[in-house]
Amino acid sequence: MADHAQDQILDYFSALLVAAGTAAGTAVEIDRVDSIPLAKLPHLHLQAENEDKPWERGSIGYPRTCSRFFAWSLTATVTQASGYGKAARTLAMQAEKAICATRSTQQAGGVAGLGTHLQRTEFFKDGNGDKPAYAVVQHWVSGYQARDNAPDEPL
């Protein structure tokens, strides 16, 4: 059995960001729950948000074809003695460019087949410690279709 389509979306974008060669390099993780050690910064983190919005697409009978919109976030975190805000915004911009550059290929395998769009961006800073940390959080939505009895098989 394949992973849920939502996990396939996160895996796709994680691999894409590693391959894109951003300032984070290979420091790209999914669903991290603990604090990120300073040695791992700069860092990109992807995770699901609490907004999965399914809706049916005019399908009659069973199994129905459902269009779903999967909300996920990408956090770009950096730490350095100065210029940390600009560095975090630059890292987030690199990630955004990589994601948006693939819009024509996101149809592959049905994953994100209805498109991926940036919804909003937030900024956070932490002045504790020797080096301030700064994070840019981008909130994305990816659409896909699947039958309601096969969420691991995007159409």
Coordinates of C-alpha atoms in Angstrom, one line a residue:
M1 CA 0.0 0.0 0.0
A2 CA 1.3 3.4 -0.9
D3 CA 1.5 6.4 1.5
H4 CA -1.5 8.7 1.9
A5 CA -1.6 11.2 -0.9
Q6 CA -0.9 13.9 1.7
D7 CA 2.4 12.2 2.6
Q8 CA 3.2 11.8 -1.0
I9 CA 2.9 15.6 -1.4
L10 CA 5.2 16.3 1.5
D11 CA 7.7 13.8 0.3
Y12 CA 7.6 15.3 -3.2
F13 CA 8.3 18.8 -2.0
S14 CA 10.9 17.7 0.5
A15 CA 12.9 15.9 -2.2
L16 CA 12.4 18.9 -4.5
L17 CA 13.8 21.3 -1.9
V18 CA 16.9 19.1 -1.3
A19 CA 17.5 18.9 -5.0
A20 CA 17.0 22.7 -5.5
G21 CA 20.2 23.4 -3.6
T22 CA 18.9 26.1 -1.3
A23 CA 21.0 27.6 1.5
A24 CA 19.5 24.8 3.8
G25 CA 21.3 22.2 1.6
T26 CA 20.0 18.8 2.8
A27 CA 18.6 20.1 6.1
V28 CA 15.0 19.6 5.0
E29 CA 12.7 17.6 7.3
I30 CA 9.0 16.6 7.5
D31 CA 6.9 16.6 10.7
R32 CA 9.7 17.4 13.1
V33 CA 8.4 17.8 16.6
D34 CA 11.5 18.7 18.7
S35 CA 13.6 21.8 18.6
I36 CA 16.0 22.2 15.7
P37 CA 19.7 22.2 17.0
L38 CA 21.7 25.3 16.0
A39 CA 24.1 23.1 14.1
K40 CA 21.2 22.1 11.7
L41 CA 20.5 25.8 10.7
P42 CA 19.7 27.0 8.2
H43 CA 16.8 24.5 8.0
L44 CA 13.6 23.9 6.1
H45 CA 10.7 22.1 7.8
L46 CA 7.5 20.9 6.1
Q47 CA 4.4 19.8 8.1
A48 CA 0.7 19.3 7.6
E49 CA -1.6 21.9 8.9
N50 CA -5.0 21.4 10.5
E51 CA -6.9 22.3 7.4
D52 CA -7.7 19.4 5.0
K53 CA -10.7 20.5 3.0
P54 CA -12.4 17.6 1.1
W55 CA -15.2 18.2 -1.3
E56 CA -16.9 15.9 -3.8
R57 CA -16.6 16.5 -7.5
G58 CA -20.0 15.6 -9.0
S59 CA -19.4 11.8 -8.7
I60 CA -22.3 9.4 -8.6
G61 CA -22.1 6.0 -7.0
Y62 CA -19.4 4.4 -5.0
P63 CA -16.5 5.0 -4.7
R64 CA -16.9 8.7 -5.2
T65 CA -14.1 10.8 -6.7
C66 CA -13.2 13.6 -4.3
S67 CA -11.2 16.7 -4.8
R68 CA -9.2 17.6 -1.7
F69 CA -7.2 20.6 -0.7
F70 CA -4.3 19.8 1.6
A71 CA -2.9 22.6 3.7
W72 CA 0.8 22.4 4.7
S73 CA 3.5 24.8 5.9
L74 CA 7.1 25.3 5.0
T75 CA 9.3 26.9 7.7
A76 CA 12.6 28.5 6.8
T77 CA 14.7 29.0 9.9
V78 CA 18.2 30.6 10.2
T79 CA 20.4 31.9 13.0
Q80 CA 23.3 34.2 12.8
A81 CA 24.7 37.2 14.7
S82 CA 23.3 39.8 12.2
G83 CA 21.2 39.9 9.1
Y84 CA 19.2 37.0 10.2
G85 CA 15.8 38.4 9.0
K86 CA 17.2 38.9 5.5
A87 CA 18.8 35.5 5.5
A88 CA 15.5 33.8 6.5
R89 CA 13.6 35.7 3.9
T90 CA 16.1 34.7 1.2
L91 CA 15.9 31.1 2.2
A92 CA 12.1 31.2 2.0
M93 CA 12.3 32.9 -1.4
Q94 CA 14.7 30.1 -2.6
A95 CA 12.1 27.5 -1.5
E96 CA 9.2 29.4 -3.0
K97 CA 11.0 29.7 -6.4
A98 CA 11.8 26.0 -6.4
I99 CA 8.2 25.1 -5.6
C100 CA 6.7 27.5 -8.2
A101 CA 9.1 26.5 -10.9
T102 CA 7.7 22.9 -10.8
R103 CA 4.0 23.8 -11.4
S104 CA 4.1 22.3 -14.8
T105 CA 5.5 19.0 -13.5
Q106 CA 3.3 18.7 -10.4
Q107 CA 0.8 16.7 -12.4
A108 CA 3.0 13.6 -12.3
G109 CA 1.3 10.7 -10.6
G110 CA -1.7 12.9 -9.7
V111 CA 0.1 14.3 -6.7
A112 CA -0.8 18.0 -6.3
G113 CA -2.6 17.6 -9.6
L114 CA -5.0 20.5 -8.9
G115 CA -2.0 22.8 -8.2
T116 CA -0.1 24.2 -5.3
H117 CA -0.5 27.8 -4.1
L118 CA 1.0 30.0 -1.5
Q119 CA -1.7 31.3 0.8
R120 CA 0.1 33.5 3.3
T121 CA 3.4 34.1 5.0
E122 CA 4.3 34.8 8.7
F123 CA 7.5 35.9 10.4
F124 CA 8.9 34.9 13.8
K125 CA 12.0 35.9 15.6
D126 CA 13.7 34.7 18.8
G127 CA 16.3 36.9 20.4
N128 CA 17.3 34.5 23.1
G129 CA 20.8 33.0 23.1
D130 CA 24.0 34.1 21.5
K131 CA 22.6 34.2 18.0
P132 CA 19.1 35.4 17.2
A133 CA 16.9 33.0 15.3
Y134 CA 14.4 34.1 12.6
A135 CA 11.8 32.0 10.8
V136 CA 9.6 32.6 7.8
V137 CA 6.5 30.3 7.7
Q138 CA 4.8 29.9 4.3
H139 CA 1.4 28.4 4.3
W140 CA 0.7 26.4 1.1
V141 CA -2.3 24.5 -0.2
S142 CA -2.0 21.6 -2.7
G143 CA -5.0 20.1 -4.5
Y144 CA -5.4 16.5 -5.6
Q145 CA -8.1 14.0 -6.5
A146 CA -8.7 10.6 -5.1
R147 CA -11.5 8.1 -4.7
D148 CA -12.9 8.2 -1.2
N149 CA -12.0 4.6 -0.6
A150 CA -8.4 5.0 -1.8
P151 CA -6.7 8.1 -0.3
D152 CA -3.3 6.6 -1.1
E153 CA -4.0 6.5 -4.9
P154 CA -4.2 10.1 -6.2
L155 CA -5.9 10.3 -9.6

